[in-house]
Short mmCIF file of C-alpha atoms in Angstrom, two decimals:
data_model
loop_
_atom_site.label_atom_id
_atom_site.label_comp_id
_atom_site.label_asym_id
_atom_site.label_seq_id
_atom_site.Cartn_x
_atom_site.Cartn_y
_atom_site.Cartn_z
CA UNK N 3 -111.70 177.01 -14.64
CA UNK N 4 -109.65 177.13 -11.70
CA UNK N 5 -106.55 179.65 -11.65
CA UNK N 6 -103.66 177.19 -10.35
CA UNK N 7 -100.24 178.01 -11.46
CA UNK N 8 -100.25 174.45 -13.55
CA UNK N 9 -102.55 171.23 -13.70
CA UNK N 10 -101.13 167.83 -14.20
CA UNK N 11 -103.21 164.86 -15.59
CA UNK N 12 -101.45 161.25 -14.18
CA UNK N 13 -102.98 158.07 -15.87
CA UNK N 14 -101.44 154.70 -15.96
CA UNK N 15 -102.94 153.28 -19.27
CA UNK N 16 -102.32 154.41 -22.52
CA UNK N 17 -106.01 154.40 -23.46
CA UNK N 18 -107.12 156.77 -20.71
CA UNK N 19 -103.90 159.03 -21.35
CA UNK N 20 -105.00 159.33 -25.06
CA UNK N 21 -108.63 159.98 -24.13
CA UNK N 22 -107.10 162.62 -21.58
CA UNK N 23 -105.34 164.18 -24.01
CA UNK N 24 -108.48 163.97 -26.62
CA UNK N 25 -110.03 165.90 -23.24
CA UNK N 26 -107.63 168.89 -23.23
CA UNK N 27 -108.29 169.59 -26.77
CA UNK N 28 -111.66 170.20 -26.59
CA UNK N 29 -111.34 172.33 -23.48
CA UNK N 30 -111.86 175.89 -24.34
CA UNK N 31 -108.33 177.68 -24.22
CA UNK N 32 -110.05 181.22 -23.54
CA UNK N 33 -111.61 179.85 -20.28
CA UNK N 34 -108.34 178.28 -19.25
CA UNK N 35 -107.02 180.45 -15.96
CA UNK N 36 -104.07 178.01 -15.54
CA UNK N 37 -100.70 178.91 -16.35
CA UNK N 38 -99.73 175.17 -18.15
CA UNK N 39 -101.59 171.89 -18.34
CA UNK N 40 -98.85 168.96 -18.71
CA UNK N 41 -100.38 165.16 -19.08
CA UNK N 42 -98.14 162.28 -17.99
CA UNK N 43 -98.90 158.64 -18.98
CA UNK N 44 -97.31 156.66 -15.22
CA UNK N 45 -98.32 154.74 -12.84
CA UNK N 46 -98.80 157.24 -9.81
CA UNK N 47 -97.47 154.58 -7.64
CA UNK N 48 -93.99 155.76 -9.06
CA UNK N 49 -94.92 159.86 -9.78
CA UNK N 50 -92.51 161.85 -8.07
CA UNK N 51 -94.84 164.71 -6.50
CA UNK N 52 -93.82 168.30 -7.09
CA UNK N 53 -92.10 170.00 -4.15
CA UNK N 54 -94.19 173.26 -4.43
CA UNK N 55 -97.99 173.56 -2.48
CA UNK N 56 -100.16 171.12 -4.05
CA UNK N 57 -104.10 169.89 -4.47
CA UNK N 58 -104.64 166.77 -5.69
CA UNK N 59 -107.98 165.30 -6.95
CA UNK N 60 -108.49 161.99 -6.67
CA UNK N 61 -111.29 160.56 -8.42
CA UNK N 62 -111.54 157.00 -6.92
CA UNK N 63 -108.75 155.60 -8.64
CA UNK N 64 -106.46 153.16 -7.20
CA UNK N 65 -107.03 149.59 -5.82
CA UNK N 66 -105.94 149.21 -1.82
CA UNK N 67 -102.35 148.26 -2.17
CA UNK N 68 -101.49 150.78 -4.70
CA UNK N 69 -103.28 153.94 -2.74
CA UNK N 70 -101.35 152.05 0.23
CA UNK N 71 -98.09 152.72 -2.09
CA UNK N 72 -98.99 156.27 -3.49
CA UNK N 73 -99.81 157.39 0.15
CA UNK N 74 -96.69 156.63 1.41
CA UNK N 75 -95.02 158.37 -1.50
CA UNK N 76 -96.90 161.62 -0.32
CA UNK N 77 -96.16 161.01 3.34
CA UNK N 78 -92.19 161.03 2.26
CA UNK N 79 -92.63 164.24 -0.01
CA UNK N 80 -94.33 165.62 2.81
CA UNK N 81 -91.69 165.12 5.60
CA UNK N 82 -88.99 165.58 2.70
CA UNK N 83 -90.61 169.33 1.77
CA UNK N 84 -93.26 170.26 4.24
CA UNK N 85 -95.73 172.33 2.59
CA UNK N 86 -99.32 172.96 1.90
CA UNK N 87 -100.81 170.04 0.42
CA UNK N 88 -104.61 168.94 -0.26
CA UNK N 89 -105.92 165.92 -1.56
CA UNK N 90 -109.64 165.89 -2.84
CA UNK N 91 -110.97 161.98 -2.74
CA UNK N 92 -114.50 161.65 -4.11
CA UNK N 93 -115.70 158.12 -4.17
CA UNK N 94 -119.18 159.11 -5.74
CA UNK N 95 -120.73 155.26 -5.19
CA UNK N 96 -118.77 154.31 -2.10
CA UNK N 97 -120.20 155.85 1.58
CA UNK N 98 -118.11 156.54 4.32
CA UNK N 99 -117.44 153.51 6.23
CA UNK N 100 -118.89 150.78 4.17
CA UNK N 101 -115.95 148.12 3.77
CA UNK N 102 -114.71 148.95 0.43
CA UNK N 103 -114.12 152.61 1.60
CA UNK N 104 -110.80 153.45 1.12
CA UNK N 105 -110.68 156.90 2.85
CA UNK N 106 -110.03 154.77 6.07
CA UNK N 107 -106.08 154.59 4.79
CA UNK N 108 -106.32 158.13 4.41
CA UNK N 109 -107.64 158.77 7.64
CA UNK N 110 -104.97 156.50 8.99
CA UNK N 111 -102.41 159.00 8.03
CA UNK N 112 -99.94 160.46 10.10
CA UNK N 113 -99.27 163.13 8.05
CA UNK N 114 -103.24 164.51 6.72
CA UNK N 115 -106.09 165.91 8.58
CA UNK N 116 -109.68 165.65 7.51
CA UNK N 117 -110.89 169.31 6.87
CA UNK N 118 -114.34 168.59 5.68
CA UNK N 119 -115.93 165.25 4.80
CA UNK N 120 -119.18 164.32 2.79
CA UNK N 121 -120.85 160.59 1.93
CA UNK N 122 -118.98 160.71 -1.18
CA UNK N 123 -116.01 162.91 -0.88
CA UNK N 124 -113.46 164.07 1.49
CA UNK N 125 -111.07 167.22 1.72
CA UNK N 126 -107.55 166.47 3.58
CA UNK N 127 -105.21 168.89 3.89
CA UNK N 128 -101.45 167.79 5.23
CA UNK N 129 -100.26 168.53 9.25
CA UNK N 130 -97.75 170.74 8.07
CA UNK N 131 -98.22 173.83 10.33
CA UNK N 132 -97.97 176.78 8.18
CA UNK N 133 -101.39 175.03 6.07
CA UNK N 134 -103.15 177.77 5.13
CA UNK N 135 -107.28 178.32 6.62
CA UNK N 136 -108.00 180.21 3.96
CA UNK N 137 -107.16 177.62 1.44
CA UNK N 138 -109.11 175.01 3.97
CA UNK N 139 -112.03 177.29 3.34
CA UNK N 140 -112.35 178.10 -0.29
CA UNK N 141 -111.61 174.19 -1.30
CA UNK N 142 -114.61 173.47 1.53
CA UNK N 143 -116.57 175.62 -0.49
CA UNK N 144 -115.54 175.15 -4.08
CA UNK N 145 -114.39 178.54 -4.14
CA UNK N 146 -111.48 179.18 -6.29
CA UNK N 147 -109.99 182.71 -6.33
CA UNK N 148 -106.75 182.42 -4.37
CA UNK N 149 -105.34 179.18 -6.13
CA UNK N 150 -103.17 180.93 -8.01
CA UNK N 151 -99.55 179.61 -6.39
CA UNK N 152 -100.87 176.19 -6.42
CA UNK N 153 -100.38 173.53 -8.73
CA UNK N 154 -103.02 170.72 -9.26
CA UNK N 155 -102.44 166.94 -9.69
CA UNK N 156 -105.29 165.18 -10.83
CA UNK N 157 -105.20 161.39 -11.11
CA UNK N 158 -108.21 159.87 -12.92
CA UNK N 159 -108.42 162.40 -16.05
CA UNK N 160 -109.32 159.63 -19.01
CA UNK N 161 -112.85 160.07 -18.40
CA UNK N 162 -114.33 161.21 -21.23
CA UNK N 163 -115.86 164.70 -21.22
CA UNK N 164 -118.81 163.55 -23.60
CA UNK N 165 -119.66 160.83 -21.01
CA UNK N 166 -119.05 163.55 -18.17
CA UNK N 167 -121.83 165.89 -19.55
CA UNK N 168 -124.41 162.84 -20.37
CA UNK N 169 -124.01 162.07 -16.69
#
């Protein structure tokens, strides 16, 4: 129930597109505060990322050498279009430092800056100087008001929302 200006799903398989897709139609139109939701079946080693301010939510999803791969596909957007840019990474079974973490290749980053991190999640935001505090703040805090000129990319949506609300 976040207002962004659009949300895009991104799921390599088929399977977890289709469950995606079985997600959106039981989500509650009414309650929707996004302008468009779009859902795109690729490999987000190959997405091409919008040019516009952007929050991504990552949900765990890669293995190392294709975050390695989708990373630097962000870094080139980024120097290619500077802009606002967020990226939400919540490994919920992986802690900070243990040696499957992969948040250490995002901390390796030229390009992102930790704003807040947590055992099991961490808010970047990109270098680019005209970021906005504000936006550092209401992400930090799950607050959601002034999203409106954003767009959301969330990788990871083929989780289904009946095992979601068991959980």
């Amino acid at each position: 129930n976040y207002p962004f200006k659009k949300v895009v799903g991104v799921e390599r398989y088929e399977e977890f597109h289709q469950t995606a897709l079985k997600n959106i139609g039981k989500f509650s139109k009414s309650k929707c505060q996004c302008e468009s939701i779009e859902l795109k079946c690729i490999d987000a080693a190959y997405y091409s990322w919008p040019i516009e301010p952007l929050i991504l939510y990552f949900f765990n999803p890669f293995s190392v050498d294709i975050l390695k791969q989708v990373l630097s596909n962000i870094e080139v957007s980024i120097e290619k279009h500077p802009r606002p840019l967020y990226i939400i990474y919540y490994a919920p079974i992986i802690f900070r430092g243990s040696p499957w973490d992969r948040r250490r290749l995002f901390d390796e980053s030229k390009h992102l800056m930790v704003v807040k991190a947590e055992n099991d999640f961490t808010l970047y935001r990109s270098s680019y100087r005209e970021a906005d505090e504000k936006i550092d703040k209401i992400l930090a805090k799950a607050d959601s008001k002034k999203l409106r000129g954003y767009s959301a990319l969330i990788v990871g949506m083929g989780v289904s929302v009946d095992s979601v609300s068991a959980s």
